[in-house]
XYZ file of N, CA and C in Angstrom:
513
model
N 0.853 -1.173 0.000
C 0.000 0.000 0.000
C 0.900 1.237 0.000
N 0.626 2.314 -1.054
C 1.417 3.256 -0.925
C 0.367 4.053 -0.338
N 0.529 4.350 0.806
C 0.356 5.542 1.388
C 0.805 6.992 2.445
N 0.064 8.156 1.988
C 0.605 9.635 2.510
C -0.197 9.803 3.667
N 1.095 9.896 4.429
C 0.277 9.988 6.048
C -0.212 11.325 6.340
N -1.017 11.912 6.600
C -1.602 13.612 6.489
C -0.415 14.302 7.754
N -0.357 15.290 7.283
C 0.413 16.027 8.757
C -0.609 17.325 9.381
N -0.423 17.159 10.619
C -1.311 17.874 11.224
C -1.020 18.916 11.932
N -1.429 20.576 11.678
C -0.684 21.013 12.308
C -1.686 22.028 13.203
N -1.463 22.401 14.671
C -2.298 22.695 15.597
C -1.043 24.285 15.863
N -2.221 24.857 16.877
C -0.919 26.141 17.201
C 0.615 25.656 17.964
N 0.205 24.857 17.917
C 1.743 24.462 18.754
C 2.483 23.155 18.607
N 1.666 22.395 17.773
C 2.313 21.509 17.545
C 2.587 20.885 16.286
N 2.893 19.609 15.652
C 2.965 19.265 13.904
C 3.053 17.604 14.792
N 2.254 16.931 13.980
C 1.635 15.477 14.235
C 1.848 15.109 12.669
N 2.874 14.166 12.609
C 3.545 13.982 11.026
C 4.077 12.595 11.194
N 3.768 11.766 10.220
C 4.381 10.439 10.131
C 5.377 10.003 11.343
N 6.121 8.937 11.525
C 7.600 8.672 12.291
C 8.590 8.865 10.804
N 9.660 9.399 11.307
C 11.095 9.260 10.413
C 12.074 8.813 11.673
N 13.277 7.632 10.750
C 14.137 7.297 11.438
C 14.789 8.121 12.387
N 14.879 9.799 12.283
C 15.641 10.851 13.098
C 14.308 10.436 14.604
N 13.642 10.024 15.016
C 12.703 10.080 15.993
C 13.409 8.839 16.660
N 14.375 7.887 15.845
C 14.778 6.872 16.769
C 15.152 7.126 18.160
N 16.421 8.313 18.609
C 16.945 8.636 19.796
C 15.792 8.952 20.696
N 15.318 10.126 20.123
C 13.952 10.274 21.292
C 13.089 9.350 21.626
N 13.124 8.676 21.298
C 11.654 7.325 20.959
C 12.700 6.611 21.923
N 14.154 6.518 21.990
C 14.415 6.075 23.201
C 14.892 6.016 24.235
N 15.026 7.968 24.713
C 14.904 8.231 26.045
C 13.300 8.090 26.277
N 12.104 8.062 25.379
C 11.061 7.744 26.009
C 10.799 6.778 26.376
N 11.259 5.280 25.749
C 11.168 4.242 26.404
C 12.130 3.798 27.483
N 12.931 4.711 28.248
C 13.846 4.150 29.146
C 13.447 5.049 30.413
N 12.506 5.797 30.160
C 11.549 6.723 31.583
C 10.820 5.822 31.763
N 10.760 4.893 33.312
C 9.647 3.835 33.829
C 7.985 4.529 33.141
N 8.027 5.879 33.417
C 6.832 5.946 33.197
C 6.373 5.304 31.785
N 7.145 4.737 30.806
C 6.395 4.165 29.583
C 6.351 2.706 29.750
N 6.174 2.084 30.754
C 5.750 1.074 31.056
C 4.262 1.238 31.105
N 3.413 2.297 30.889
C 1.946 1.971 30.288
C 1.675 1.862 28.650
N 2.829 1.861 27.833
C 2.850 1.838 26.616
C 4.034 0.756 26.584
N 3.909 0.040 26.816
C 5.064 -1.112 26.734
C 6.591 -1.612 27.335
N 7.050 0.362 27.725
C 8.094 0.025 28.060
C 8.677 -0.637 30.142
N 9.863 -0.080 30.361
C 10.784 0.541 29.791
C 11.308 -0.369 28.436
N 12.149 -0.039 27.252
C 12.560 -0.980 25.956
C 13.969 -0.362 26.107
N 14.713 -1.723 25.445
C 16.020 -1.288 25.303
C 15.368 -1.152 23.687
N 17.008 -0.627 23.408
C 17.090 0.095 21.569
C 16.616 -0.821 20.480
N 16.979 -1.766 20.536
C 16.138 -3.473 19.852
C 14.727 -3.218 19.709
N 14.347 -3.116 21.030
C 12.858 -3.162 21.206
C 12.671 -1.593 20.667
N 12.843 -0.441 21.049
C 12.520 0.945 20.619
C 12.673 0.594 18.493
N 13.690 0.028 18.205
C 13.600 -0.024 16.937
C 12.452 -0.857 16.346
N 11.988 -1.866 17.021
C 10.837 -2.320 16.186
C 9.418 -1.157 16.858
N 9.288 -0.683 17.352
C 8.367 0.121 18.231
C 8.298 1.062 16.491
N 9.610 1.520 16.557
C 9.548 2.537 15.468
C 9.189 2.084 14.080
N 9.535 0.685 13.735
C 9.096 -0.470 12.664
C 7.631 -0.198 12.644
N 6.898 -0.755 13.890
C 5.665 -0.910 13.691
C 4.839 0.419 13.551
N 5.390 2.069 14.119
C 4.496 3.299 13.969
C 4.883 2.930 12.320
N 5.722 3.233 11.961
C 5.335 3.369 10.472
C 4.891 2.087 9.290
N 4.938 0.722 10.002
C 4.160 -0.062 9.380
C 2.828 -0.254 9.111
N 2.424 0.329 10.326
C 0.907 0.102 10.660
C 0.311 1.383 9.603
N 0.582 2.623 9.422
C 0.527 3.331 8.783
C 0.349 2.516 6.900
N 1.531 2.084 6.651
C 1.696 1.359 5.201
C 0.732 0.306 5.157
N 0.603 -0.927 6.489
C -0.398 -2.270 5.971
C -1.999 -1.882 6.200
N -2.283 -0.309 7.406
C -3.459 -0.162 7.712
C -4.120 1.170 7.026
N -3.251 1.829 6.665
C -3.635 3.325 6.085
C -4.225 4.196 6.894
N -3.846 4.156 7.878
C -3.711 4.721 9.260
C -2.745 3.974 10.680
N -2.401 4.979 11.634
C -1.618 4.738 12.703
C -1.244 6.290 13.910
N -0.495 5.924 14.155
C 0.172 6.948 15.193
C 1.215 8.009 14.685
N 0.439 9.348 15.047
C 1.308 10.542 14.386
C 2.347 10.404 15.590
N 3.973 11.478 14.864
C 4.771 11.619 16.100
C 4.739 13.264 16.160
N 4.659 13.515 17.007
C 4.454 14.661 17.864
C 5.639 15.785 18.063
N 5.721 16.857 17.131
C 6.663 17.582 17.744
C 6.018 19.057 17.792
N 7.176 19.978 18.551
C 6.740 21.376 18.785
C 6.599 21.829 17.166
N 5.892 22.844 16.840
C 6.191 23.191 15.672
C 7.191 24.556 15.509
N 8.080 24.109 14.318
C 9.319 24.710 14.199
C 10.342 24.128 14.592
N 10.462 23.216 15.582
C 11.507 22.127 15.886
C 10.706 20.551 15.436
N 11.418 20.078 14.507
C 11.105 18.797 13.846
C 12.051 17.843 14.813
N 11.361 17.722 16.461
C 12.289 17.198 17.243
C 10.966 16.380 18.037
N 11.021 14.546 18.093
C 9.957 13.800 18.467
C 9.672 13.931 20.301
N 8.459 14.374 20.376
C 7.842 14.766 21.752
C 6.779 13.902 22.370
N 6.792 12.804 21.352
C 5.208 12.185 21.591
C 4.822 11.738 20.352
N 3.560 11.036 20.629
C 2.645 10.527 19.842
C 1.426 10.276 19.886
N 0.359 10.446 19.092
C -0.974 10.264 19.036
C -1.791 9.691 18.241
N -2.785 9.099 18.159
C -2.879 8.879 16.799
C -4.094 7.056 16.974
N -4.006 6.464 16.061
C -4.990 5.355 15.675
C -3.456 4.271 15.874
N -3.997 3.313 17.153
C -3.201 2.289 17.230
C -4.119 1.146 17.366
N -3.526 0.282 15.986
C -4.476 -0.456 15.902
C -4.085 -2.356 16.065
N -3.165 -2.838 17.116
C -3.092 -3.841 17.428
C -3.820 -5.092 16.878
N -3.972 -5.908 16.033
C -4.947 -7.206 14.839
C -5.598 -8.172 16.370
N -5.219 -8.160 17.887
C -5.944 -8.174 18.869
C -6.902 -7.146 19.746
N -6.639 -6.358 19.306
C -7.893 -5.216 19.924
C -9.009 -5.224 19.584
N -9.859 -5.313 20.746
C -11.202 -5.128 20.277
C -11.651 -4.522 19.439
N -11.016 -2.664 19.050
C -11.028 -2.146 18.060
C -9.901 -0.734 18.067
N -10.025 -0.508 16.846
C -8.675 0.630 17.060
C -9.039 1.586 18.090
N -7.516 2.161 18.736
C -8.001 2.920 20.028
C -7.090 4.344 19.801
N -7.671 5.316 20.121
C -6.680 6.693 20.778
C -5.493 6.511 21.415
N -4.627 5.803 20.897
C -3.474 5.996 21.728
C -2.566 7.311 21.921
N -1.860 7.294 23.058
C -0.943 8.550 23.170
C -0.235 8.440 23.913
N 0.958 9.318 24.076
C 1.951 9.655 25.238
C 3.146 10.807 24.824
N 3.478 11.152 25.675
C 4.450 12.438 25.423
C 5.214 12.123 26.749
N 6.657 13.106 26.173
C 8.008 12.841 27.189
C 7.646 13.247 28.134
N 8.207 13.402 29.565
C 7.837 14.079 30.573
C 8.328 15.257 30.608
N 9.521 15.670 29.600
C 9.761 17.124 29.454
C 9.019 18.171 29.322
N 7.760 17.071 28.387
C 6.462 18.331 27.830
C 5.322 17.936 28.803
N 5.520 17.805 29.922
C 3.966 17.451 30.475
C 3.864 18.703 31.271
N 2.356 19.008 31.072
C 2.000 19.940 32.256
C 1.771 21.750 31.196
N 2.138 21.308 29.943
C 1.908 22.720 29.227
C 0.777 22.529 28.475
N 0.156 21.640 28.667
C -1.187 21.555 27.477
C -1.081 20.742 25.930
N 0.281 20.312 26.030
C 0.393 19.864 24.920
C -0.050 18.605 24.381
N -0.494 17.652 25.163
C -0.802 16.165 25.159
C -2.042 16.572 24.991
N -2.962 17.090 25.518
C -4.480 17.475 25.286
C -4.629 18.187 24.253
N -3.699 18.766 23.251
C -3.892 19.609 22.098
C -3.148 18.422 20.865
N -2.808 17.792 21.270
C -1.915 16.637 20.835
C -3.445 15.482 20.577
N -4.115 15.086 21.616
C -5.138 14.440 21.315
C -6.273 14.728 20.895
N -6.439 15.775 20.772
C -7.766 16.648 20.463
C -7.631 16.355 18.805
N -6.147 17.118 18.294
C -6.004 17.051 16.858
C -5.963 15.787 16.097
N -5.422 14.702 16.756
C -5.621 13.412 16.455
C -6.608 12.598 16.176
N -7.473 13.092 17.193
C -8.748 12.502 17.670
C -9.550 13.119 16.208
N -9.958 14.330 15.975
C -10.430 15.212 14.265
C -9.496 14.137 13.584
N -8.761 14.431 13.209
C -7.905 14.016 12.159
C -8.571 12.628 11.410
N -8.261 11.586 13.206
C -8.608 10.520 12.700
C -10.212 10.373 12.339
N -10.970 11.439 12.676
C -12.687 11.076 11.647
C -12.340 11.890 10.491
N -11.603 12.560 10.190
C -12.097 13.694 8.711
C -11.476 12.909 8.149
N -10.241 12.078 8.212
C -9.216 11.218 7.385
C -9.876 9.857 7.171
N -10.083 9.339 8.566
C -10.383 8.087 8.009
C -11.716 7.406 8.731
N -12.583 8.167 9.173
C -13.693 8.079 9.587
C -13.771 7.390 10.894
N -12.989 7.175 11.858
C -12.393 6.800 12.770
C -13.236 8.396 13.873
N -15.026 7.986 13.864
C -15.303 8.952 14.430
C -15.796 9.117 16.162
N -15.295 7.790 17.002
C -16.032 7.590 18.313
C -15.004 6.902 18.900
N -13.631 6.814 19.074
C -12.302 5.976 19.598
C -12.716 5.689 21.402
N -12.082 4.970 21.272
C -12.062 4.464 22.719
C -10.281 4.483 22.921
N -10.006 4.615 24.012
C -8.292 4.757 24.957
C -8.871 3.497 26.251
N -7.785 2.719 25.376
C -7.560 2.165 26.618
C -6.539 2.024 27.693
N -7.217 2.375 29.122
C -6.127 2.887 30.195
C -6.035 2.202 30.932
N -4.795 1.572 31.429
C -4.409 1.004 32.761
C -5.134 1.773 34.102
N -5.537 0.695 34.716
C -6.211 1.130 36.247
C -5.463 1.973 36.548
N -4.067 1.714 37.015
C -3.868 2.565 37.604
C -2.570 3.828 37.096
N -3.487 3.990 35.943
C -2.547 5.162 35.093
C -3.320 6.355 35.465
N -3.284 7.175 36.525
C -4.183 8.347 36.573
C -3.596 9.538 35.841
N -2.661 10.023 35.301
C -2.240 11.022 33.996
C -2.721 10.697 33.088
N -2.851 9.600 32.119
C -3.835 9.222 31.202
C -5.284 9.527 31.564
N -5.769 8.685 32.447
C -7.141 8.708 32.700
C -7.433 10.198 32.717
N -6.711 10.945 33.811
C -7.059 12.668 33.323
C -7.377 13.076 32.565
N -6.447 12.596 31.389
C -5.611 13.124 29.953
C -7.237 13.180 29.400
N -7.922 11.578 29.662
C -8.911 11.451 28.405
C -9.764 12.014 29.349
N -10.231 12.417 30.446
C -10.849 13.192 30.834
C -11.591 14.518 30.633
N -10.290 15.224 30.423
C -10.175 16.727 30.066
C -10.101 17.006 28.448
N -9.905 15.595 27.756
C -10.430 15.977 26.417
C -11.845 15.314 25.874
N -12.277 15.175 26.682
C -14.175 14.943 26.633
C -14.588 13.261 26.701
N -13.311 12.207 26.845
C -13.506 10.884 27.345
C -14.193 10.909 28.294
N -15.038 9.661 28.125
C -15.674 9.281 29.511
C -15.793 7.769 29.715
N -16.023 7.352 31.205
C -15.121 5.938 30.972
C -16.408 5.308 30.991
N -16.473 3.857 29.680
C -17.433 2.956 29.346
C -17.381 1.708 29.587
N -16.421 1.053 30.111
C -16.587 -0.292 30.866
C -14.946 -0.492 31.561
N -15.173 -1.525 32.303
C -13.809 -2.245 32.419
C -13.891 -3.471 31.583
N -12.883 -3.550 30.813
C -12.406 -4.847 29.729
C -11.169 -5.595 30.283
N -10.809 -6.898 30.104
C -9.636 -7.340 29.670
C -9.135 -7.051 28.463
N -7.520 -7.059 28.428
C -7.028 -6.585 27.485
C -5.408 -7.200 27.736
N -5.066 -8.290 26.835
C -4.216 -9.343 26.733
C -4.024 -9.613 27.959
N -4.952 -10.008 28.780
C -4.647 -10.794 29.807
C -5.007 -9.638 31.317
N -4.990 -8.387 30.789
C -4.610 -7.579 31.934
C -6.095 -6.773 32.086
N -6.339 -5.988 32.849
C -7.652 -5.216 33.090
C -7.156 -3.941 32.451
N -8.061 -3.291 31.711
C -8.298 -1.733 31.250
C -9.255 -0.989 31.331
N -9.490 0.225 31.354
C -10.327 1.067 31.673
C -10.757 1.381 30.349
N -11.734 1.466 29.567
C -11.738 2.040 28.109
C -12.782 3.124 28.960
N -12.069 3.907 27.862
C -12.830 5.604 27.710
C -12.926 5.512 26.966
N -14.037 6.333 26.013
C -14.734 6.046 25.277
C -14.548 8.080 24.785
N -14.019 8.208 23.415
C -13.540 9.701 23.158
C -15.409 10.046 22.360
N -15.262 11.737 22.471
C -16.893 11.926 21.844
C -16.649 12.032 20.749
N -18.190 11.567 19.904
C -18.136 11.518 18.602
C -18.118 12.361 17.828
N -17.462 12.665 16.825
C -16.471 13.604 16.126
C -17.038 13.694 14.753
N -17.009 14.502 14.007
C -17.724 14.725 12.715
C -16.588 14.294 11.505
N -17.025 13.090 10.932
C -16.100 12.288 9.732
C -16.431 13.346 8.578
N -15.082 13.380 7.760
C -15.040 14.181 6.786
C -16.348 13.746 5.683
């Protein structure tokens, strides 16, 4: 599948494909415990297929996870976007940002744009996030961008909280 991943750009931020330059950052983010709600901590092995799969999933699904930078610095801060695991109940809002950028608004302007994106792009208009019990920065996260939580699920074995994002107007 050849496909052009849209880039998204908000007042403060640019949500644009992964490129190999996102490798380093992609893995001081996986070596902060805190990304043990997204898989980690990963050594560089593991961060390199991490980075395999943002931009595979993109090529085999025609959608995936934008990477996140300030705009004007093409420097990786995060990610947002349609992660869509071939075991998930269904594709979900995933996200996370470094802890450098937490606390300025940027993860909530980060998911907001993602969240549009993914209905005007690919009709991806009612996402659900699924959150670890006891991830309360996430759970906030989808809080304060209009999530509200719709069941407890298993989810490979483990318990999750799905929030359930509001429904969004498909292009």
């Amino acid at each position: 599948m050849n496909v052009t991943i849209p880039t998204i750009h908000t007042d403060r931020l640019v949500l644009r494909g992964p490129k190999i330059e996102d490798f380093e950052p992609l893995c001081e983010y996986f070596q902060d415990p805190r990304s043990a709600f997204n898989g980690g901590p990963l050594g560089q092995n593991e961060v390199w297929g991490v980075l395999l799969k943002n931009m595979g999933q993109w090529h085999l699904l025609g959608h995936g996870l934008w990477h996140i930078t300030e705009a004007g610095a093409d420097r990786y801060i995060g990610f947002a976007g349609i992660f869509h695991p071939r075991d998930w109940p269904e594709p979900e809002l995933g996200y996370g940002i470094m802890a450098d950028f937490e606390g300025k608004g940027l993860a909530s302007e980060a998911v907001i744009a993602a969240r549009s994106a993914a209905a005007a792009h690919f009709g991806f208009d009612h996402l659900p996030s699924y959150i670890a019990p006891n991830n309360a920065r996430s759970k906030a996260l989808a809080e304060r961008t209009g999530a509200v939580f719709e069941a407890e699920i298993e989810l490979r074995g483990d318990t999750a909280h799905l929030y359930r994002h509001p429904k969004q107007e498909a292009a």
